[in-house]
Tab-separated table of C-alpha atoms and ligand atoms in Angstrom:
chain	number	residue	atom	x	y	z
A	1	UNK	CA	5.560	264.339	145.120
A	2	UNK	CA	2.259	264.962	143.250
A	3	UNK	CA	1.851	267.657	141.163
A	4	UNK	CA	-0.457	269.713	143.118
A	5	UNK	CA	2.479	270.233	146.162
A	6	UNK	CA	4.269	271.492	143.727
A	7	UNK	CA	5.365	275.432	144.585
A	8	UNK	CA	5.478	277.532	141.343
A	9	UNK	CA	7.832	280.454	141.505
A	10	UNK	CA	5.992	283.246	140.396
A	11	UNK	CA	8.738	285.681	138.991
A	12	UNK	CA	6.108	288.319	138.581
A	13	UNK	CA	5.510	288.233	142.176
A	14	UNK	CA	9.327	288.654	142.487
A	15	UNK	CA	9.545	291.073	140.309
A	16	UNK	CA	6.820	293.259	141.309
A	17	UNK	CA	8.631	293.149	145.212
A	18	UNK	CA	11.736	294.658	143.690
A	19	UNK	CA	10.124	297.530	141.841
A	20	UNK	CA	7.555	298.190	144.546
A	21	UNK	CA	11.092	299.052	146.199
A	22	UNK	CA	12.147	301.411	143.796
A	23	UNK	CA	9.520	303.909	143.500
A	24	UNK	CA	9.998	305.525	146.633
A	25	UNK	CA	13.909	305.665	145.727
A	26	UNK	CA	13.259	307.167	141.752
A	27	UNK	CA	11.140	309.772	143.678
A	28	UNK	CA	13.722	310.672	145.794
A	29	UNK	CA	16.037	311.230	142.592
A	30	UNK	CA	13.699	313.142	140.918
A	31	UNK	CA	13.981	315.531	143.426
A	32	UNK	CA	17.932	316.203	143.081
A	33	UNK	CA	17.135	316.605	139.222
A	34	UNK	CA	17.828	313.324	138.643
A	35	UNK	CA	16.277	310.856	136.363
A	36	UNK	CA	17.286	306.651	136.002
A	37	UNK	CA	18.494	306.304	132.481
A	38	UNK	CA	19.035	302.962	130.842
A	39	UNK	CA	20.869	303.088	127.835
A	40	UNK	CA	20.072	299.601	125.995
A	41	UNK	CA	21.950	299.002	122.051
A	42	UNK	CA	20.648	296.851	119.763
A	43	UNK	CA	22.947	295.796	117.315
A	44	UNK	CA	21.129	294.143	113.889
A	45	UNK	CA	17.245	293.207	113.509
A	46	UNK	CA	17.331	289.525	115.708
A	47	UNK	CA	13.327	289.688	116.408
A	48	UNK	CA	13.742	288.271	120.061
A	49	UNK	CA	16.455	290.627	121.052
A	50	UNK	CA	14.420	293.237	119.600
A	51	UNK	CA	11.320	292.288	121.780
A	52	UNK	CA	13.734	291.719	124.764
A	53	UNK	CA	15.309	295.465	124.115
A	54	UNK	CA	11.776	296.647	123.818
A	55	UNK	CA	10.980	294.930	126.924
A	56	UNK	CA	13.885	296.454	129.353
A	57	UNK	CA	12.667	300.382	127.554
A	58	UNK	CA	8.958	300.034	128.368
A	59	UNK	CA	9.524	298.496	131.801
A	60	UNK	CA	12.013	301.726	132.368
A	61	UNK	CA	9.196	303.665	131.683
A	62	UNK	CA	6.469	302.884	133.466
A	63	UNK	CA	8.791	303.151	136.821
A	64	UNK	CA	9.267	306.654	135.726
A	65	UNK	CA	13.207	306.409	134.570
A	66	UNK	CA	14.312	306.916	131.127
A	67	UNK	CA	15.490	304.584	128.446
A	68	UNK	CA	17.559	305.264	125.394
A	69	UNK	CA	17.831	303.212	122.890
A	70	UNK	CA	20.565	302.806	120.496
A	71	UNK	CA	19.686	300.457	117.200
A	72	UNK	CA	22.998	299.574	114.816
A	73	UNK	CA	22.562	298.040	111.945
A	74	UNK	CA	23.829	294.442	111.701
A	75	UNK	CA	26.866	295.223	109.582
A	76	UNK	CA	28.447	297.601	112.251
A	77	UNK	CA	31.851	296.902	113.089
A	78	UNK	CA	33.666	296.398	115.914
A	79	UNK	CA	34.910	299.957	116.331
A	80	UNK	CA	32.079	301.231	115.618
A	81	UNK	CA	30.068	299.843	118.673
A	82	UNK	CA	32.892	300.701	120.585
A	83	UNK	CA	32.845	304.288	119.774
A	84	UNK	CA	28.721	303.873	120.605
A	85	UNK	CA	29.227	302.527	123.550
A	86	UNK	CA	32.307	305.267	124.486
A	87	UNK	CA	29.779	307.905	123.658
A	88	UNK	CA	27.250	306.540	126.252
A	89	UNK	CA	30.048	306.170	129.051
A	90	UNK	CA	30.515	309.915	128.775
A	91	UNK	CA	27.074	311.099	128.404
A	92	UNK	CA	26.303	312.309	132.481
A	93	UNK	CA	22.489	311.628	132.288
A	94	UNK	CA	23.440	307.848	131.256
A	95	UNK	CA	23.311	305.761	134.507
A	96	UNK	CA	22.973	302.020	133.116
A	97	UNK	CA	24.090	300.728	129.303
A	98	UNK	CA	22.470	297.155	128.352
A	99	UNK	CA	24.362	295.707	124.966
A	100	UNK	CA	22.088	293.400	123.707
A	101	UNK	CA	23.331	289.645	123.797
A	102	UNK	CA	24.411	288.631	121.517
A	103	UNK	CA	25.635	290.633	118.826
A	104	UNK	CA	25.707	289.402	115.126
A	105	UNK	CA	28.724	286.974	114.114
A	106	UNK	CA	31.551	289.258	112.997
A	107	UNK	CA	31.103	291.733	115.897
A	108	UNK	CA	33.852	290.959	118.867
A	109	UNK	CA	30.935	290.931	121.815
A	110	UNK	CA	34.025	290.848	124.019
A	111	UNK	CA	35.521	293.741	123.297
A	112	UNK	CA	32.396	295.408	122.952
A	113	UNK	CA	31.512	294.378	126.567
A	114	UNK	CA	34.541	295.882	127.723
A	115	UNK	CA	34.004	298.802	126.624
A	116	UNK	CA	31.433	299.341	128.795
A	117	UNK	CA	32.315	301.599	131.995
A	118	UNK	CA	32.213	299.746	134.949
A	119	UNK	CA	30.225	301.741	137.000
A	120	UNK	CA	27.742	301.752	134.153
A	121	UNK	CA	27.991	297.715	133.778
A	122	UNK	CA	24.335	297.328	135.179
A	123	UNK	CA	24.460	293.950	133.339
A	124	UNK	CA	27.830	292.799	135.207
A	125	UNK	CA	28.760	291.889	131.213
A	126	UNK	CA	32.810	292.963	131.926
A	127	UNK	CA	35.715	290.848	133.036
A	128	UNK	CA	35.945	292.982	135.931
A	129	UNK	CA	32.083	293.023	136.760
A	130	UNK	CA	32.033	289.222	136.496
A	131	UNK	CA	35.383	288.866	138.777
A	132	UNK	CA	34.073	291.247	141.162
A	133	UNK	CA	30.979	288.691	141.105
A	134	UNK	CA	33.097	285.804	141.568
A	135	UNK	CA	34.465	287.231	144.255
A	136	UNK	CA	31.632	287.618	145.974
A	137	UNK	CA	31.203	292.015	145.946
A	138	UNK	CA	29.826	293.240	142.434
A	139	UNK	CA	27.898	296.045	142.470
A	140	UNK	CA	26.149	294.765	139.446
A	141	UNK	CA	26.206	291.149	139.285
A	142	UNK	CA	24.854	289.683	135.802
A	143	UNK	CA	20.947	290.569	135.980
A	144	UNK	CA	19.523	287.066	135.218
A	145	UNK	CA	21.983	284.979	137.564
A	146	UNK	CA	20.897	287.584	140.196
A	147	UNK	CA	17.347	286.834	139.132
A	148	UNK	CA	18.058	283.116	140.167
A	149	UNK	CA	19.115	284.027	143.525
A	150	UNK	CA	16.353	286.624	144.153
A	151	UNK	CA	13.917	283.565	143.175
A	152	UNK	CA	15.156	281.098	146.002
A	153	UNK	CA	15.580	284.396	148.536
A	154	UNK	CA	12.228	285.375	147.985
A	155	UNK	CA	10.420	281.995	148.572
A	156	UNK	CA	13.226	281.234	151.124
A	157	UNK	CA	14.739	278.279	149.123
A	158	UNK	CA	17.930	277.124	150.985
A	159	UNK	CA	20.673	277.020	149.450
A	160	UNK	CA	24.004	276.265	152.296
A	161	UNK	CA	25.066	272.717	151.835
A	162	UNK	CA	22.857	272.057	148.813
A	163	UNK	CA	24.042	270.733	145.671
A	164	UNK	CA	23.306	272.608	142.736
A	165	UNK	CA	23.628	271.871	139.417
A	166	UNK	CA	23.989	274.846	136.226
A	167	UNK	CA	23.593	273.641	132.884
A	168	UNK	CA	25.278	276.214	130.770
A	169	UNK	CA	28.554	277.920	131.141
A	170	UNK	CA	28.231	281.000	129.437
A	171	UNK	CA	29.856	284.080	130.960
A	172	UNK	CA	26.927	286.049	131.226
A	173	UNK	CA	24.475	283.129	132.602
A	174	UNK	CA	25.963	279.506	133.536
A	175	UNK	CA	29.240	280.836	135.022
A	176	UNK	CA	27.773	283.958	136.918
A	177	UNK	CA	25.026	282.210	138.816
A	178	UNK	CA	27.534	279.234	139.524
A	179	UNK	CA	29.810	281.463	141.145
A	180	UNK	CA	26.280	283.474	142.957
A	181	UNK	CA	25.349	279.544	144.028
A	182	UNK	CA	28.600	278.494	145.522
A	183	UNK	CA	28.962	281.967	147.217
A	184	UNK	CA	26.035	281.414	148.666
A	185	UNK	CA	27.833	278.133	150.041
A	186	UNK	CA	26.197	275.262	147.656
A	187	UNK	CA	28.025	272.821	146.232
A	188	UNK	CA	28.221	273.600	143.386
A	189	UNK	CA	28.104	271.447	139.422
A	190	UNK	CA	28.515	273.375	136.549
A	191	UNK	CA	27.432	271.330	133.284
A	192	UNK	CA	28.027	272.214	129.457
A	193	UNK	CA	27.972	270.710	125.947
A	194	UNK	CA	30.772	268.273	126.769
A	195	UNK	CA	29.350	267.178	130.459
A	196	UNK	CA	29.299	263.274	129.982
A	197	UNK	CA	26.171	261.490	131.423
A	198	UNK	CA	24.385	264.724	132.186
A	199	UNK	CA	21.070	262.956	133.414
A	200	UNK	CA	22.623	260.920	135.736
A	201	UNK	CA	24.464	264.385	137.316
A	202	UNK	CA	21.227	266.809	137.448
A	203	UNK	CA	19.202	263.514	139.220
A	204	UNK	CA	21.940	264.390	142.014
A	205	UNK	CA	20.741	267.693	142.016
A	206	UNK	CA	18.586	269.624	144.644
A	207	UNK	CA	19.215	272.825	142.676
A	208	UNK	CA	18.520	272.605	139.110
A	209	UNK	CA	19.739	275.932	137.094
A	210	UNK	CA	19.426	275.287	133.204
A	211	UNK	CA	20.519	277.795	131.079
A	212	UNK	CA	21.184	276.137	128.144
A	213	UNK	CA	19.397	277.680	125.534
A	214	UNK	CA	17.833	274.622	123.904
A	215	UNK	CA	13.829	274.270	124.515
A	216	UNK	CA	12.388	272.024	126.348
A	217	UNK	CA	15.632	270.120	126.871
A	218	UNK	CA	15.562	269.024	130.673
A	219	UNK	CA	13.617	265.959	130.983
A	220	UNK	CA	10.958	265.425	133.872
A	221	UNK	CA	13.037	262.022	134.570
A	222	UNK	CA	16.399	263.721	135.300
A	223	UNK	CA	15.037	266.021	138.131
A	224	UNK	CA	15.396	263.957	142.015
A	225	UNK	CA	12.000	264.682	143.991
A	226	UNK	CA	11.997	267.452	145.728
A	227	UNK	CA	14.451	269.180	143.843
A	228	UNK	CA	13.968	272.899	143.241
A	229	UNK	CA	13.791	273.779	139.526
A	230	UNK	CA	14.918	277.223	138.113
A	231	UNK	CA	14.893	277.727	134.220
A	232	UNK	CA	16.650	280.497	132.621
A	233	UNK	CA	15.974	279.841	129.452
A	234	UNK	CA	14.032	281.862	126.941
A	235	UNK	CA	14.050	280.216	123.332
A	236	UNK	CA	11.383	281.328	120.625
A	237	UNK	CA	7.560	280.832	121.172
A	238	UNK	CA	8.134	281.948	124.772
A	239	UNK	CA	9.435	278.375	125.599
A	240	UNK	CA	12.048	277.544	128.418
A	241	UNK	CA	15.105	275.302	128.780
A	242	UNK	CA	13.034	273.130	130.835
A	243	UNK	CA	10.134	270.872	129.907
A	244	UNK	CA	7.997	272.091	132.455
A	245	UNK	CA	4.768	269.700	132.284
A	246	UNK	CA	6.889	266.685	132.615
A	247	UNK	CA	9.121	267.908	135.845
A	248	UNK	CA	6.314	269.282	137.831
A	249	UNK	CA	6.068	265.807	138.559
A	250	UNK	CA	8.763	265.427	140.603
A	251	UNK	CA	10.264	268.637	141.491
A	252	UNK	CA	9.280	270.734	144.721
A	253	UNK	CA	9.457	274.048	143.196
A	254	UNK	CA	9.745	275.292	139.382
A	255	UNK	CA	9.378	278.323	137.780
A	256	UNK	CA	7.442	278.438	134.839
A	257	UNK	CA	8.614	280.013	131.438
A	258	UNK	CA	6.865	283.129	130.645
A	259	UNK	CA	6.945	284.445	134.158
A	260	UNK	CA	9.569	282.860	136.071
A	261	UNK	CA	13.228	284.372	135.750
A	262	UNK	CA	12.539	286.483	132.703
A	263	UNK	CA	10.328	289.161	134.765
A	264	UNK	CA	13.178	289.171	137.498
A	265	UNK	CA	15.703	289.895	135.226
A	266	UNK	CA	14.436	293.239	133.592
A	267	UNK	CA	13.576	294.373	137.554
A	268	UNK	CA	17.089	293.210	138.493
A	269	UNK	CA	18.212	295.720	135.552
A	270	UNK	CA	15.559	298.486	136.854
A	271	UNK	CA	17.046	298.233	140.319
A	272	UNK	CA	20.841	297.939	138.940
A	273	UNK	CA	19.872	301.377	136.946
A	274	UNK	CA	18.395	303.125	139.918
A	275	UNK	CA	21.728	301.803	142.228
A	276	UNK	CA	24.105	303.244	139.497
A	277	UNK	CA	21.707	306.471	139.614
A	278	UNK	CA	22.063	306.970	143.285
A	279	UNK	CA	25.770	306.299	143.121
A	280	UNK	CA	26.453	308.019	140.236
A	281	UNK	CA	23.565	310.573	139.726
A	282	UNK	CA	26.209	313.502	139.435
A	283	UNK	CA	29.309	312.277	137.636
A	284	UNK	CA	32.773	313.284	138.140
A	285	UNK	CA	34.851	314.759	135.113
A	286	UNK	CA	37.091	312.142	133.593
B	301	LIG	P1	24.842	280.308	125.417
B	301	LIG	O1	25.865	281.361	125.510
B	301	LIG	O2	24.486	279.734	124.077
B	301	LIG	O3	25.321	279.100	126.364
B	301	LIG	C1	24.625	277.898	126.389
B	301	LIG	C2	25.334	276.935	127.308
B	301	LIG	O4	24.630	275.700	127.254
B	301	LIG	C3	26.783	276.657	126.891
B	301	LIG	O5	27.625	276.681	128.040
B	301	LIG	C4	26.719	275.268	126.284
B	301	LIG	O6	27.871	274.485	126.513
B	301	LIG	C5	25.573	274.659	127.054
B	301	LIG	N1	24.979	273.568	126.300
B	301	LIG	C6	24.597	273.579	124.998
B	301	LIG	N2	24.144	272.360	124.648
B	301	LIG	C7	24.248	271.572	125.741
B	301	LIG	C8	23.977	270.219	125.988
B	301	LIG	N3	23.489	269.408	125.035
B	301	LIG	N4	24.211	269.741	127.219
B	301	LIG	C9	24.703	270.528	128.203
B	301	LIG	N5	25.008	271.845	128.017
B	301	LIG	C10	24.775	272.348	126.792
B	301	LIG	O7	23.474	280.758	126.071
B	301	LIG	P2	23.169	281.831	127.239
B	301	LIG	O8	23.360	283.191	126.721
B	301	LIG	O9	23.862	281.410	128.482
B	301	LIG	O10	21.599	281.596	127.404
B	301	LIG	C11	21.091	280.361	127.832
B	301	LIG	C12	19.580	280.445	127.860
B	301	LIG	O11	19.192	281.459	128.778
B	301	LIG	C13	18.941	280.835	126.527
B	301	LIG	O12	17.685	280.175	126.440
B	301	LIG	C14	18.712	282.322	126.660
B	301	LIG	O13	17.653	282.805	125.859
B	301	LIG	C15	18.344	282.404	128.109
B	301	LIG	N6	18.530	283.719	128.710
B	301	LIG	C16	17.482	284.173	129.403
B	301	LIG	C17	17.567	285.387	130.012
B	301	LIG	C18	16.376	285.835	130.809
B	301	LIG	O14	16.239	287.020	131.074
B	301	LIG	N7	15.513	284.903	131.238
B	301	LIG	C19	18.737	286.150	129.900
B	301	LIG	C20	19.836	285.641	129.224
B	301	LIG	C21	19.711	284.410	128.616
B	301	LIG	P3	29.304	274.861	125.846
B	301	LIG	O15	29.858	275.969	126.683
B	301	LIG	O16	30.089	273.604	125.973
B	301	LIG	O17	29.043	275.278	124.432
């Protein structure tokens, strides 16, 4: 396939379709008194999770919800996070709380994670929020696997009886979206730092996932033609997992890196935040 058949997945187009959906629903909050509220921490002063955080509060904005934003130095501890977090589960006017992955070394992100309410796990970040994903019914699956699937749904990519292959395991990226792919009935590959001969695996692939977090790091000669090519990544310099010049070449679809999944993601969060809101907008005592 030449490069000019090549589809490019425009996540901005994506993402602009999901939000164009929520203003008619934030209206209809604001009405019962009720306003979206993302709560997103940021724990130390990482410069891309900082941008990323900064992101997710200006996009809340312009839709007309409200973002909160809690910044923790790098040397907080464990239980202190926890107690952060345990003050934002209780706070009523708090619909959605983003911890920023990940946290600095030292930190337990796990039990930070948990920590998080469920029905305030817009991020699908806790064991129970990833099992309900796995299972096939999560409210709030993990915003950038969801992102993925939104991607091939919107440009009607199928995915039943395809073979798809993740690079990455990670619990908020590689494993989620496996688990989205091979609900979605693919057949499913999941790849990682151990996977031996991974070349010769994603060439079988006409579903390429990488979330690896390495830039530039899938080669143009690994992808089969016609494959469909979705890159997660996000690495400094605004540079992707995937090296994108060299598999336009062969695959059918790709989405570029800045806006491909990136732009999905924070309206995946927007629309997980205005769910929770509807569900949620009143709380019950605890
Ligand atoms: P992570 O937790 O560091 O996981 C990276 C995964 O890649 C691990 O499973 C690792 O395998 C695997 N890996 C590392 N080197 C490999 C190699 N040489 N061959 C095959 N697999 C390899 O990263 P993450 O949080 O999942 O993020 C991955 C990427 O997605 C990053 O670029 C991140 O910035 C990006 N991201 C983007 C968004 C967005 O909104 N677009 C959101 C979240 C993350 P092991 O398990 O064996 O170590």
């Amino acid at each position: 396939m030449s490069q000019t058949e090549t589809l490019i997945l425009d996540g901005n187009a994506v993402a602009d379709g999901i939000k164009a959906q929520l203003f008619a629903r934030i209206a209809g909050l604001a009405e019962k008194g009720i306003t979206p509220c993302l709560a997103t921490i940021l724990v130390g002063d990482d410069p891309s999770s900082a941008t990323y955080v900064r992101m997710k509060g200006n996009a809340c904005r312009k839709l007309g919800m409200t973002s909160i934003r809690v910044d923790l130095p790098a040397d907080t501890t464990t239980e202190e996070l926890v107690a952060a977090i345990r003050e934002l589960n209780a706070d009523k006017s708090v619909h959605g709380i983003l911890l920023q992955h990940p946290v600095p070394h030292g930190i337990d992100e796990r039990a930070a994670f948990e920590a998080i309410a469920i029905e305030k796990d817009v991020d699908g970040v806790t064991m129970l929020g990833f099992a309900q994903n796995a299972f096939g019914f999560a409210d709030y699956p993990s915003c950038t696997p969801a992102a993925v699937m939104a991607i091939l749904d919107y440009y009607q990519l199928p995915v039943q009886g395809r073979h798809a292959v993740v690079i990455g395991r990670s619990p908020i990226l590689g494993k989620p979206v496996s688990a989205m792919l091979l609900n979605a009935d693919a057949t499913v590959t999941t790849c990682h730092s151990r996977t031996t001969d991974l070349p010769a695996i994603v060439k079988l692939a006409d579903i390429v996932v990488a979330a690896v977090g390495k830039p530039n790091f899938v080669q143009g000669d690994w992808i089969k033609p016609g494959a469909v090519v979705l890159d997660a990544g996000y690495n400094p310099g605004n540079v992707g997992d995937v090296d994108y010049e060299a598999c336009l070449a062969n695959a059918a679809a790709i989405t570029p890196v800045p806006a491909g999944v990136g732009p999905v993601t924070i309206a995946t969060l927007l629309k997980h935040t205005v769910d929770a809101a509807e569900k949620f907008g009143t709380y019950r005592k605890e």
